[in-house]
Short mmCIF file of C-alpha atoms in Angstrom, two decimals:
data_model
loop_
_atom_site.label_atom_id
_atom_site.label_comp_id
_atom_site.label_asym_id
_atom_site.label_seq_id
_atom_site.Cartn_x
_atom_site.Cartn_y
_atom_site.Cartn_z
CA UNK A 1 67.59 38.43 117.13
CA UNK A 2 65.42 36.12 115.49
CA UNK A 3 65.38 32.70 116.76
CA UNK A 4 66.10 30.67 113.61
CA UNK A 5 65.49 27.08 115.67
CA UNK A 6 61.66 28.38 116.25
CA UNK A 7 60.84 28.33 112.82
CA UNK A 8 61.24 24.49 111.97
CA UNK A 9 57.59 23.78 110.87
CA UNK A 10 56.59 27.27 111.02
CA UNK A 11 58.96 28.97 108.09
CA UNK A 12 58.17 32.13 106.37
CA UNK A 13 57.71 31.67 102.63
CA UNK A 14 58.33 33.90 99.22
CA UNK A 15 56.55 32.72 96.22
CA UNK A 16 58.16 34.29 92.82
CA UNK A 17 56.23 34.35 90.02
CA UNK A 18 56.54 34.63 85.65
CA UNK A 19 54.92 33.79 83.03
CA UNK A 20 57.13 30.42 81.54
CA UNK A 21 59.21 29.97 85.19
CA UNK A 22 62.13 29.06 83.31
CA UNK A 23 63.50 32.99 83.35
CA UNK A 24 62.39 35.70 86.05
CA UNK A 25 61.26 33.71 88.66
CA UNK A 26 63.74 30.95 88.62
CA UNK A 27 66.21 33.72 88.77
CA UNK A 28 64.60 35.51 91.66
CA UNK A 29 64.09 32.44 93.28
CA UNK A 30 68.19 31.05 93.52
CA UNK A 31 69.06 34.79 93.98
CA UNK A 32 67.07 35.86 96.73
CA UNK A 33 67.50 32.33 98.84
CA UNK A 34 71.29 32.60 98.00
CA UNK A 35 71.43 35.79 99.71
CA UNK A 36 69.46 34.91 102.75
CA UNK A 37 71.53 31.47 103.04
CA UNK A 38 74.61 34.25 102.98
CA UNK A 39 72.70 36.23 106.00
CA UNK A 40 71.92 33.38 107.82
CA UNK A 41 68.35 33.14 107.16
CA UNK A 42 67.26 29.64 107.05
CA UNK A 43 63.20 29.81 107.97
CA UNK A 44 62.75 31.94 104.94
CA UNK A 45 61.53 29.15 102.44
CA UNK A 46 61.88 30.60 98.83
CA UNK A 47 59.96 28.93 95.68
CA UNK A 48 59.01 29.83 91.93
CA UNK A 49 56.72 29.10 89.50
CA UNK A 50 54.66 30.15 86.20
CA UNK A 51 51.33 31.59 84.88
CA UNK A 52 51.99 29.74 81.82
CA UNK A 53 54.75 27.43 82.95
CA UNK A 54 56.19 25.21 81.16
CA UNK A 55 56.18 22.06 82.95
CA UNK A 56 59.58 20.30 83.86
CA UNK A 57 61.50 22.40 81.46
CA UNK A 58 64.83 23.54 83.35
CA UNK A 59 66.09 27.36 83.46
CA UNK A 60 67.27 29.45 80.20
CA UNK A 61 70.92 28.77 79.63
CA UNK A 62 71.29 32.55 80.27
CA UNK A 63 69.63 32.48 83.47
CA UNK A 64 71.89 29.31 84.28
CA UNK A 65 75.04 31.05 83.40
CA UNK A 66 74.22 34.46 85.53
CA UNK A 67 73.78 32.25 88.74
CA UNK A 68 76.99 30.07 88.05
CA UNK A 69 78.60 33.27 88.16
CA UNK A 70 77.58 34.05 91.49
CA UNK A 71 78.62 30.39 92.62
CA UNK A 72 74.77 29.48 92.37
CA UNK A 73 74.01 25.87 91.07
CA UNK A 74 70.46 26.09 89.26
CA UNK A 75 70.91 22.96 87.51
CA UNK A 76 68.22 20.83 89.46
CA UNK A 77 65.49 23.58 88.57
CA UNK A 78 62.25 22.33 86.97
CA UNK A 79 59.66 24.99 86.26
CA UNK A 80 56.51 24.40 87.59
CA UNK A 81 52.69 25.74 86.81
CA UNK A 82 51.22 28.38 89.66
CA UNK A 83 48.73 26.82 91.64
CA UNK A 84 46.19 27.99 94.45
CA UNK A 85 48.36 25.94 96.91
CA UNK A 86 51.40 27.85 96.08
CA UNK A 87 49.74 31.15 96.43
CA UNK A 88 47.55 30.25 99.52
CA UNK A 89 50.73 29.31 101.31
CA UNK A 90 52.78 32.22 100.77
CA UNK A 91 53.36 35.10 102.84
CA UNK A 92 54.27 37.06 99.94
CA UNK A 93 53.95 37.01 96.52
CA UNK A 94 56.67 38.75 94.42
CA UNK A 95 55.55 38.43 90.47
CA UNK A 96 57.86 39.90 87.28
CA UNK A 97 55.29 41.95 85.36
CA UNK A 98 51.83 44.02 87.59
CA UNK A 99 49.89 41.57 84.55
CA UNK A 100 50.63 38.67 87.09
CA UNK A 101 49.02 40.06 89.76
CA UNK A 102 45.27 39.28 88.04
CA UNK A 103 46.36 35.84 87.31
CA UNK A 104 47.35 35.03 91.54
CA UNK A 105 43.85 36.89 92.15
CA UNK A 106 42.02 34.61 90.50
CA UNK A 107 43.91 31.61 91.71
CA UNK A 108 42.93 32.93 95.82
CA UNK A 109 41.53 36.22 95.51
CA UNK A 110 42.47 36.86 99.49
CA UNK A 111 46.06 36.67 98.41
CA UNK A 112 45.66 39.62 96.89
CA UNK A 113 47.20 42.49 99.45
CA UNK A 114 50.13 40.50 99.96
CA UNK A 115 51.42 40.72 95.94
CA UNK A 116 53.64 43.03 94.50
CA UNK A 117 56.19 43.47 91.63
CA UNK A 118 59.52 42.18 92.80
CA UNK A 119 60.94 45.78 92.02
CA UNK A 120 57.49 47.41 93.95
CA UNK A 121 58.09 45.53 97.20
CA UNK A 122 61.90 46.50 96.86
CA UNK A 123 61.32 50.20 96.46
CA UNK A 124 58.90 50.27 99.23
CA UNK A 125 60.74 48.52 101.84
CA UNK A 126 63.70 51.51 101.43
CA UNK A 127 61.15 53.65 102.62
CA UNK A 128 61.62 52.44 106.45
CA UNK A 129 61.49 49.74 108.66
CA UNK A 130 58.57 48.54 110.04
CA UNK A 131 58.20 47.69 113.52
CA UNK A 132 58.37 43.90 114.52
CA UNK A 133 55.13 43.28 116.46
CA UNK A 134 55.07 39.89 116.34
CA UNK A 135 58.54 39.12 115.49
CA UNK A 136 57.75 37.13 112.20
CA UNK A 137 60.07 39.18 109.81
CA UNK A 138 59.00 38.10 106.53
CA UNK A 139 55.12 38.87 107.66
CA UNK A 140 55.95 42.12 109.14
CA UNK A 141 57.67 43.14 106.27
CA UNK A 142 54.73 42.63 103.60
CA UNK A 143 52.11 43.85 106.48
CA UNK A 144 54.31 47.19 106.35
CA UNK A 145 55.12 47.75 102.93
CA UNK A 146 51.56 46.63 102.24
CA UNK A 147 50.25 49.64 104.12
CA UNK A 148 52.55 51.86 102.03
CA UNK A 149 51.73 50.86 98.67
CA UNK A 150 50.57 53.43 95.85
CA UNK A 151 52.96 55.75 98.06
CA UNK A 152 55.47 55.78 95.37
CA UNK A 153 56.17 55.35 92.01
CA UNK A 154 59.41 54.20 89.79
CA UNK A 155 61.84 57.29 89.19
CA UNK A 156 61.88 58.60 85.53
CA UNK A 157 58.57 57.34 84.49
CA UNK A 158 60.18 53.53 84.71
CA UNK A 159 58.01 50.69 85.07
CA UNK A 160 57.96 47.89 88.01
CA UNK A 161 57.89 45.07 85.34
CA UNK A 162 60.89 43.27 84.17
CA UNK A 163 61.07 42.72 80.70
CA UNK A 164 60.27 39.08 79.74
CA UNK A 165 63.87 37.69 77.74
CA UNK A 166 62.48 34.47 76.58
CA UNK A 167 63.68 33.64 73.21
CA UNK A 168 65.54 37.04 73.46
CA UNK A 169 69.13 38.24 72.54
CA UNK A 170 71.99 38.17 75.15
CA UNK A 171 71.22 41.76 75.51
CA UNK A 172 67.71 41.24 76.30
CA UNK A 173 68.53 38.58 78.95
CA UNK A 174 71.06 41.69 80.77
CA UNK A 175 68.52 43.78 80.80
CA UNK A 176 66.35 41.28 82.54
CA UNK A 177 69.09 40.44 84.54
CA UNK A 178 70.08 44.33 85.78
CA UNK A 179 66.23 44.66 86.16
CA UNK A 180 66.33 42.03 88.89
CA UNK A 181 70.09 42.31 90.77
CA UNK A 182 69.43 45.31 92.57
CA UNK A 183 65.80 44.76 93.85
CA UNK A 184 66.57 41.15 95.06
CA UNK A 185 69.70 42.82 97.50
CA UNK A 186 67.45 44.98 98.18
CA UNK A 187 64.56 42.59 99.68
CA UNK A 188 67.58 40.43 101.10
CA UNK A 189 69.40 43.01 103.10
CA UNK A 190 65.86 44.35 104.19
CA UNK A 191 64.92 40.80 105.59
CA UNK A 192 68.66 40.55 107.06
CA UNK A 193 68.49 43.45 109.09
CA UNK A 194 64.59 42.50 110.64
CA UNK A 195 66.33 39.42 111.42
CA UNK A 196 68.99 40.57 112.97
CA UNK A 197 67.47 42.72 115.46
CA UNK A 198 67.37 41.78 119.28
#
């Protein structure tokens, strides 16, 4: 098992990314450090922001609402502009839409391998567990699903991108919503079970 006390100063972190940060990523950001707080997982650091961002502005009131009904406060949120800092310190980047991917590229082109869509990166760590070389979960994870990317695609001629609600209908916002629930367990149970191996 993981030692959680060697991480203090040395923590893993996920970097979600949208276009405003006030929908997608601010979900994806309470959502997936809600369910590793629920696992246990406390070196896993967990932060949003935008490609177009719009500075200070908090969540969408739909957004809000879908976390308050999993017991998840996002009241304090402030959305935030993407930045070269934010991308060079992350040891994955999970973005809403492939389109994102060109904008963290040109921020630190290096960053590059370790990017994916949020639903991508879930898909491809179902495939199976990567080995734990170094015993850095979060780092083993991207290094494995890294290696299998392009290996498949989404059933049924889907896309990886989640639809963008902003200034949408209710409807619009579920969709958004059910785009994200699934994939974010996904990455969370994935990360829980690294963790929790001797």
């Amino acid at each position: 098992m993981v030692d959680q006390a060697a991480y203090r100063g040395n923590r893993e972190t996920i970097l979600v990314v949208c276009t405003g940060n006030v929908c997608r990523s601010p979900y994806m950001e309470y959502a997936i450090r809600h369910g590793l707080a629920a696992q246990g997982i406390s070196h896993v650091e967990v932060v949003s922001a935008g490609t177009q961002a719009l500075i200070g502005h908090p969540m969408a009131d739909p957004i809000l609402e879908a976390l308050a009904e999993d017991g998840i406060d996002g009241s304090r949120f402030r959305a935030q502009i993407l930045t070269r800092a934010l991308v060079e310190h992350a040891d994955v980047i999970l973005t809403a839409e492939a389109s994102h991917r060109s904008e963290v590229a040109r921020l630190f082109p290096p960053a590059l391998r370790r990017v994916f869509t949020l639903r991508q990166f879930a898909r491809l760590t179902a495939i199976a567990p990567p080995e734990m070389p170094d015993g850095r979960p979060l780092r083993d994870l991207v290094q494995h699903v890294a290696g299998l990317r392009g290996t498949t695609q989404p059933a049924g001629g889907a896309t990886d991108d989640v639809e963008d609600p902003w200034n949408g209908s209710r409807a619009v916002y579920r969709r958004a919503l059910d785009g994200m629930h699934d994939p974010v367990r996904t990455i969370v149970a994935s990360l829980a079970d690294l963790t929790s191996r001797p």
